[in-house]
PDB file of C-alpha atoms in Angstrom:
ATOM      1  CA  MET A 139      69.074 121.191  77.814  1.00 47.00           C
ATOM      2  CA  MET A 140      70.888 118.161  76.493  1.00 48.00           C
ATOM      3  CA  ILE A 141      72.215 118.256  72.947  1.00 50.00           C
ATOM      4  CA  GLU A 142      72.341 114.942  71.214  1.00 52.00           C
ATOM      5  CA  SER A 143      75.174 114.197  68.899  1.00 49.00           C
ATOM      6  CA  PRO A 144      74.182 113.499  65.328  1.00 51.00           C
ATOM      7  CA  ALA A 145      73.414 109.905  64.561  1.00 51.00           C
ATOM      8  CA  ILE A 146      76.526 107.991  63.664  1.00 50.00           C
ATOM      9  CA  GLN A 147      76.261 106.653  60.153  1.00 49.00           C
ATOM     10  CA  PRO A 148      77.244 103.035  59.734  1.00 48.00           C
ATOM     11  CA  GLU A 149      80.358 102.555  57.660  1.00 53.00           C
ATOM     12  CA  GLU A 150      79.784 101.199  54.196  1.00 52.00           C
ATOM     13  CA  SER A 151      80.526  97.548  53.810  1.00 52.00           C
ATOM     14  CA  SER A 152      84.225  97.056  53.048  1.00 55.00           C
ATOM     15  CA  GLU A 153      83.384  94.426  50.439  1.00 62.00           C
ATOM     16  CA  HIS A 154      82.175  97.222  48.120  1.00 76.00           C
ATOM     17  CA  MET A 155      85.130  99.505  48.763  1.00 83.00           C
ATOM     18  CA  PRO A 156      88.361  99.123  46.779  1.00 82.00           C
ATOM     19  CA  GLN A 157      90.976  97.397  48.910  1.00 87.00           C
ATOM     20  CA  THR A 158      94.029  97.720  46.645  1.00 88.00           C
ATOM     21  CA  GLY A 159      95.451 100.058  44.056  1.00 86.00           C
ATOM     22  CA  ARG A 160      94.335  97.579  41.406  1.00 89.00           C
ATOM     23  CA  ASP A 161      90.787  97.504  42.817  1.00 89.00           C
ATOM     24  CA  LEU A 162      90.630 101.293  42.640  1.00 89.00           C
ATOM     25  CA  PHE A 163      92.075 101.273  39.089  1.00 91.00           C
ATOM     26  CA  ASP A 164      89.324  98.850  38.041  1.00 89.00           C
ATOM     27  CA  VAL A 165      86.536 101.215  39.184  1.00 90.00           C
ATOM     28  CA  LEU A 166      88.019 104.529  38.053  1.00 87.00           C
ATOM     29  CA  PRO A 167      85.876 106.448  35.597  1.00 88.00           C
ATOM     30  CA  PRO A 168      87.618 107.832  32.499  1.00 83.00           C
ATOM     31  CA  LEU A 169      90.025 110.604  33.490  1.00 83.00           C
ATOM     32  CA  PRO A 170      90.489 112.836  30.427  1.00 83.00           C
ATOM     33  CA  GLY A 171      93.899 114.477  30.462  1.00 79.00           C
ATOM     34  CA  PHE A 172      95.365 111.941  32.910  1.00 82.00           C
ATOM     35  CA  ARG A 173      96.994 108.539  32.736  1.00 83.00           C
ATOM     36  CA  ALA A 174      96.267 105.992  35.469  1.00 85.00           C
ATOM     37  CA  GLU A 175      98.580 103.009  36.005  1.00 82.00           C
ATOM     38  CA  VAL A 176      99.133 100.381  38.682  1.00 89.00           C
ATOM     39  CA  ILE A 177     102.843 100.077  39.386  1.00 88.00           C
ATOM     40  CA  GLU A 178     103.946  97.544  41.965  1.00 87.00           C
ATOM     41  CA  GLY A 179     100.464  97.576  43.459  1.00 88.00           C
ATOM     42  CA  ASN A 180     100.266 101.363  43.731  1.00 85.00           C
ATOM     43  CA  LEU A 181      97.799 103.454  41.756  1.00 87.00           C
ATOM     44  CA  LEU A 182      99.598 106.315  40.022  1.00 81.00           C
ATOM     45  CA  VAL A 183      97.717 109.070  38.230  1.00 85.00           C
ATOM     46  CA  SER A 184      99.753 111.519  36.188  1.00 82.00           C
ATOM     47  CA  PRO A 185      98.921 114.294  33.751  1.00 78.00           C
ATOM     48  CA  ALA A 186      98.898 113.437  30.058  1.00 76.00           C
ATOM     49  CA  GLY A 187     101.984 114.567  28.179  1.00 74.00           C
ATOM     50  CA  SER A 188     102.525 117.768  26.240  1.00 79.00           C
ATOM     51  CA  PRO A 189     101.627 118.073  22.550  1.00 81.00           C
ATOM     52  CA  GLU A 190     105.291 117.325  21.725  1.00 86.00           C
ATOM     53  CA  HIS A 191     105.046 114.143  23.790  1.00 86.00           C
ATOM     54  CA  THR A 192     101.913 113.058  21.911  1.00 89.00           C
ATOM     55  CA  PHE A 193     103.399 113.886  18.511  1.00 93.00           C
ATOM     56  CA  ALA A 194     106.516 111.812  19.322  1.00 94.00           C
ATOM     57  CA  ALA A 195     104.255 108.793  19.934  1.00 94.00           C
ATOM     58  CA  VAL A 196     102.401 109.499  16.675  1.00 95.00           C
ATOM     59  CA  HIS A 197     105.715 109.773  14.770  1.00 96.00           C
ATOM     60  CA  LEU A 198     106.725 106.351  16.133  1.00 97.00           C
ATOM     61  CA  TYR A 199     103.347 104.938  15.137  1.00 97.00           C
ATOM     62  CA  ASN A 200     103.662 106.380  11.609  1.00 97.00           C
ATOM     63  CA  ALA A 201     107.212 105.016  11.209  1.00 97.00           C
ATOM     64  CA  LEU A 202     106.296 101.468  12.269  1.00 98.00           C
ATOM     65  CA  SER A 203     102.769 101.213  10.807  1.00 97.00           C
ATOM     66  CA  PRO A 204     103.855  99.770   7.429  1.00 97.00           C
ATOM     67  CA  LEU A 205     105.948  97.108   9.164  1.00 97.00           C
ATOM     68  CA  CYS A 206     103.107  96.255  11.560  1.00 98.00           C
ATOM     69  CA  ARG A 207     100.593  95.945   8.704  1.00 97.00           C
ATOM     70  CA  GLU A 208     103.007  93.732   6.749  1.00 97.00           C
ATOM     71  CA  ARG A 209     103.403  91.386   9.725  1.00 97.00           C
ATOM     72  CA  GLY A 210      99.774  91.416  10.817  1.00 98.00           C
ATOM     73  CA  TRP A 211     100.507  93.196  14.099  1.00 98.00           C
ATOM     74  CA  LEU A 212      98.457  95.906  15.781  1.00 97.00           C
ATOM     75  CA  SER A 213      99.993  99.121  17.103  1.00 97.00           C
ATOM     76  CA  ALA A 214      98.728 102.296  18.695  1.00 96.00           C
ATOM     77  CA  PRO A 215     100.077 105.507  20.214  1.00 95.00           C
ATOM     78  CA  GLY A 216      98.872 105.712  23.830  1.00 86.00           C
ATOM     79  CA  GLY A 217      95.661 104.638  25.452  1.00 84.00           C
ATOM     80  CA  LEU A 218      96.148 100.847  25.482  1.00 92.00           C
ATOM     81  CA  THR A 219      96.843  99.084  28.749  1.00 94.00           C
ATOM     82  CA  THR A 220      99.088  96.099  29.370  1.00 95.00           C
ATOM     83  CA  CYS A 221      98.487  93.810  32.332  1.00 95.00           C
ATOM     84  CA  VAL A 222     101.296  91.911  34.054  1.00 93.00           C
ATOM     85  CA  GLU A 223     100.178  88.373  34.720  1.00 87.00           C
ATOM     86  CA  GLY A 224     100.340  87.464  38.390  1.00 84.00           C
ATOM     87  CA  THR A 225     100.706  90.948  39.893  1.00 89.00           C
ATOM     88  CA  ARG A 226      97.969  92.440  37.662  1.00 92.00           C
ATOM     89  CA  ASP A 227      99.925  95.692  37.523  1.00 92.00           C
ATOM     90  CA  ALA A 228      98.638  97.831  34.660  1.00 94.00           C
ATOM     91  CA  TYR A 229     100.874  99.987  32.474  1.00 94.00           C
ATOM     92  CA  VAL A 230      99.795 102.426  29.762  1.00 93.00           C
ATOM     93  CA  PRO A 231     102.749 102.776  27.391  1.00 95.00           C
ATOM     94  CA  ASP A 232     103.001 105.725  25.032  1.00 95.00           C
ATOM     95  CA  TYR A 233     103.175 103.264  22.126  1.00 97.00           C
ATOM     96  CA  LEU A 234     102.399  99.561  21.960  1.00 97.00           C
ATOM     97  CA  VAL A 235     102.852  96.768  19.395  1.00 98.00           C
ATOM     98  CA  VAL A 236     100.943  93.510  19.858  1.00 98.00           C
ATOM     99  CA  PRO A 237     100.152  90.479  17.704  1.00 98.00           C
ATOM    100  CA  ALA A 238      96.621  90.590  16.263  1.00 97.00           C
ATOM    101  CA  ASP A 239      95.661  87.636  18.462  1.00 97.00           C
ATOM    102  CA  CYS A 240      97.320  88.965  21.623  1.00 97.00           C
ATOM    103  CA  PRO A 241      95.601  87.465  24.675  1.00 96.00           C
ATOM    104  CA  ARG A 242      93.898  89.943  26.953  1.00 95.00           C
ATOM    105  CA  TRP A 243      92.704  90.206  30.497  1.00 92.00           C
ATOM    106  CA  GLY A 244      89.496  92.137  29.956  1.00 92.00           C
ATOM    107  CA  ASN A 245      90.560  95.083  27.786  1.00 93.00           C
ATOM    108  CA  GLU A 246      94.221  94.843  28.819  1.00 95.00           C
ATOM    109  CA  TYR A 247      96.871  93.125  26.714  1.00 97.00           C
ATOM    110  CA  LEU A 248      98.887  90.498  28.613  1.00 97.00           C
ATOM    111  CA  SER A 249     102.400  91.871  28.939  1.00 96.00           C
ATOM    112  CA  SER A 250     104.189  88.588  28.188  1.00 95.00           C
ATOM    113  CA  LYS A 251     102.596  88.492  24.721  1.00 97.00           C
ATOM    114  CA  VAL A 252     103.264  92.156  23.835  1.00 97.00           C
ATOM    115  CA  ILE A 253     105.902  92.642  21.121  1.00 98.00           C
ATOM    116  CA  MET A 254     107.142  96.114  22.098  1.00 98.00           C
ATOM    117  CA  ALA A 255     106.273  98.901  24.511  1.00 98.00           C
ATOM    118  CA  ALA A 256     107.661 102.430  24.186  1.00 97.00           C
ATOM    119  CA  GLU A 257     107.705 105.402  26.530  1.00 96.00           C
ATOM    120  CA  ILE A 258     108.505 109.017  25.739  1.00 95.00           C
ATOM    121  CA  VAL A 259     110.042 110.789  28.717  1.00 93.00           C
ATOM    122  CA  SER A 260     108.320 113.963  29.882  1.00 88.00           C
ATOM    123  CA  PRO A 261     109.146 116.097  32.946  1.00 86.00           C
ATOM    124  CA  GLY A 262     106.545 114.262  35.034  1.00 82.00           C
ATOM    125  CA  SER A 263     107.693 110.754  34.047  1.00 85.00           C
ATOM    126  CA  VAL A 264     111.492 111.005  34.278  1.00 88.00           C
ATOM    127  CA  CYS A 265     112.044 108.615  37.187  1.00 88.00           C
ATOM    128  CA  ILE A 266     109.397 106.084  36.184  1.00 89.00           C
ATOM    129  CA  ASP A 267     110.313 105.923  32.477  1.00 91.00           C
ATOM    130  CA  ARG A 268     114.098 105.935  32.933  1.00 92.00           C
ATOM    131  CA  GLN A 269     114.497 103.858  36.092  1.00 92.00           C
ATOM    132  CA  GLU A 270     111.335 101.892  36.853  1.00 92.00           C
ATOM    133  CA  LYS A 271     109.846 100.975  33.473  1.00 93.00           C
ATOM    134  CA  PRO A 272     112.894  99.031  32.188  1.00 95.00           C
ATOM    135  CA  ARG A 273     112.692  96.808  35.258  1.00 94.00           C
ATOM    136  CA  LEU A 274     108.898  96.565  35.183  1.00 93.00           C
ATOM    137  CA  TYR A 275     108.571  95.773  31.469  1.00 96.00           C
ATOM    138  CA  ALA A 276     111.332  93.153  31.732  1.00 96.00           C
ATOM    139  CA  PHE A 277     109.575  91.561  34.717  1.00 95.00           C
ATOM    140  CA  GLY A 278     106.345  91.550  32.670  1.00 96.00           C
ATOM    141  CA  GLY A 279     108.084  89.731  29.805  1.00 96.00           C
ATOM    142  CA  VAL A 280     107.862  92.518  27.188  1.00 97.00           C
ATOM    143  CA  PRO A 281     110.702  91.556  24.788  1.00 97.00           C
ATOM    144  CA  ILE A 282     111.483  95.099  23.603  1.00 98.00           C
ATOM    145  CA  TYR A 283     111.254  98.334  25.562  1.00 98.00           C
ATOM    146  CA  LEU A 284     111.988 101.520  23.645  1.00 98.00           C
ATOM    147  CA  LEU A 285     112.731 104.651  25.670  1.00 97.00           C
ATOM    148  CA  ILE A 286     112.696 107.955  23.807  1.00 97.00           C
ATOM    149  CA  ASP A 287     114.203 110.676  25.975  1.00 96.00           C
ATOM    150  CA  PRO A 288     114.018 114.068  24.243  1.00 95.00           C
ATOM    151  CA  ILE A 289     114.483 115.979  27.527  1.00 93.00           C
ATOM    152  CA  ALA A 290     117.772 114.389  28.610  1.00 94.00           C
ATOM    153  CA  LYS A 291     120.891 116.583  28.681  1.00 95.00           C
ATOM    154  CA  THR A 292     121.865 114.674  25.531  1.00 96.00           C
ATOM    155  CA  PRO A 293     118.540 113.584  23.985  1.00 97.00           C
ATOM    156  CA  THR A 294     118.601 109.833  23.359  1.00 97.00           C
ATOM    157  CA  ALA A 295     116.659 106.798  22.274  1.00 98.00           C
ATOM    158  CA  THR A 296     117.464 103.517  24.014  1.00 98.00           C
ATOM    159  CA  VAL A 297     116.268 100.033  23.193  1.00 98.00           C
ATOM    160  CA  TYR A 298     116.197  97.371  25.923  1.00 98.00           C
ATOM    161  CA  SER A 299     116.068  93.690  24.926  1.00 98.00           C
ATOM    162  CA  ASN A 300     117.264  90.135  25.648  1.00 97.00           C
ATOM    163  CA  ILE A 301     115.344  89.315  28.839  1.00 96.00           C
ATOM    164  CA  THR A 302     116.851  86.723  31.170  1.00 95.00           C
ATOM    165  CA  ASP A 303     115.364  86.056  34.604  1.00 94.00           C
ATOM    166  CA  GLY A 304     113.144  89.139  34.351  1.00 92.00           C
ATOM    167  CA  VAL A 305     115.980  91.547  33.479  1.00 96.00           C
ATOM    168  CA  TYR A 306     116.946  93.188  30.176  1.00 97.00           C
ATOM    169  CA  LEU A 307     120.528  92.156  29.441  1.00 97.00           C
ATOM    170  CA  ARG A 308     120.991  94.440  26.444  1.00 97.00           C
ATOM    171  CA  MET A 309     120.657  98.210  26.473  1.00 97.00           C
ATOM    172  CA  ALA A 310     121.545 100.123  23.285  1.00 97.00           C
ATOM    173  CA  PRO A 311     121.356 103.942  23.460  1.00 97.00           C
ATOM    174  CA  VAL A 312     121.894 106.376  20.582  1.00 98.00           C
ATOM    175  CA  SER A 313     121.753 110.155  20.412  1.00 97.00           C
ATOM    176  CA  LEU A 314     118.576 111.410  18.769  1.00 97.00           C
ATOM    177  CA  GLY A 315     119.241 111.885  15.082  1.00 96.00           C
ATOM    178  CA  LYS A 316     121.178 108.623  14.720  1.00 97.00           C
ATOM    179  CA  PRO A 317     119.615 105.360  13.508  1.00 98.00           C
ATOM    180  CA  LEU A 318     118.614 102.836  16.181  1.00 98.00           C
ATOM    181  CA  LYS A 319     118.349  99.137  15.391  1.00 98.00           C
ATOM    182  CA  LEU A 320     115.232  97.625  16.967  1.00 98.00           C
ATOM    183  CA  PRO A 321     116.040  93.936  17.515  1.00 97.00           C
ATOM    184  CA  SER A 322     114.005  90.866  16.631  1.00 95.00           C
ATOM    185  CA  PRO A 323     111.086  90.374  16.469  1.00 95.00           C
ATOM    186  CA  ILE A 324     110.783  93.998  15.235  1.00 97.00           C
ATOM    187  CA  ASP A 325     114.075  93.913  13.259  1.00 97.00           C
ATOM    188  CA  TYR A 326     113.888  97.493  11.990  1.00 97.00           C
ATOM    189  CA  GLU A 327     116.233 100.463  11.788  1.00 97.00           C
ATOM    190  CA  LEU A 328     114.449 103.435  13.325  1.00 98.00           C
ATOM    191  CA  ASP A 329     115.304 106.978  12.233  1.00 97.00           C
ATOM    192  CA  THR A 330     115.420 108.780  15.590  1.00 97.00           C
ATOM    193  CA  SER A 331     115.554 112.202  13.960  1.00 96.00           C
ATOM    194  CA  LEU A 332     111.741 111.861  14.017  1.00 93.00           C
ATOM    195  CA  PHE A 333     111.864 112.806  17.702  1.00 93.00           C
ATOM    196  CA  MET A 334     114.002 115.928  17.399  1.00 89.00           C
ATOM    197  CA  GLY A 335     112.515 119.379  17.855  1.00 69.00           C
TER     198      GLY A 335
END
């Protein structure tokens, strides 16, 4: 008796299948408890931060909200995506400040028009936040990148600014607890004790 192999199913048309990390990002359903980003063409999905991580972003939002309202800017802790023109990489900073009329690509704010992006380092984001994001935000034209690092051996806050040729030329770190001057266009002295304990 001859056994026939099961019918071979035709492959789905490749024109409906995601071809790049960005294509897959564009069709992802909401992923509660996770953050999806496209970094240098690669789709990265990481767990959302701890409650302390979230509260640090909320403290930053609360500190800068009066200034943002006064200047007509919008700001939010987490959940907003920035899109790098050209590469279409998509970053989801822990805190974002944009002008009220910031141009968008779909629901994503164009990185070159963002005023400031901030990241709060967590155990799962150490390498990306400390090493990759300064380079990536500078390449995307974000004038100010604020890195809050409460898990470093010496907890710090560092502001990156003065972009030339896609690189931040100025990096100003302070130990948490000390004031940190956020440069223009923010022009604000941030009390970093907000991020302690």
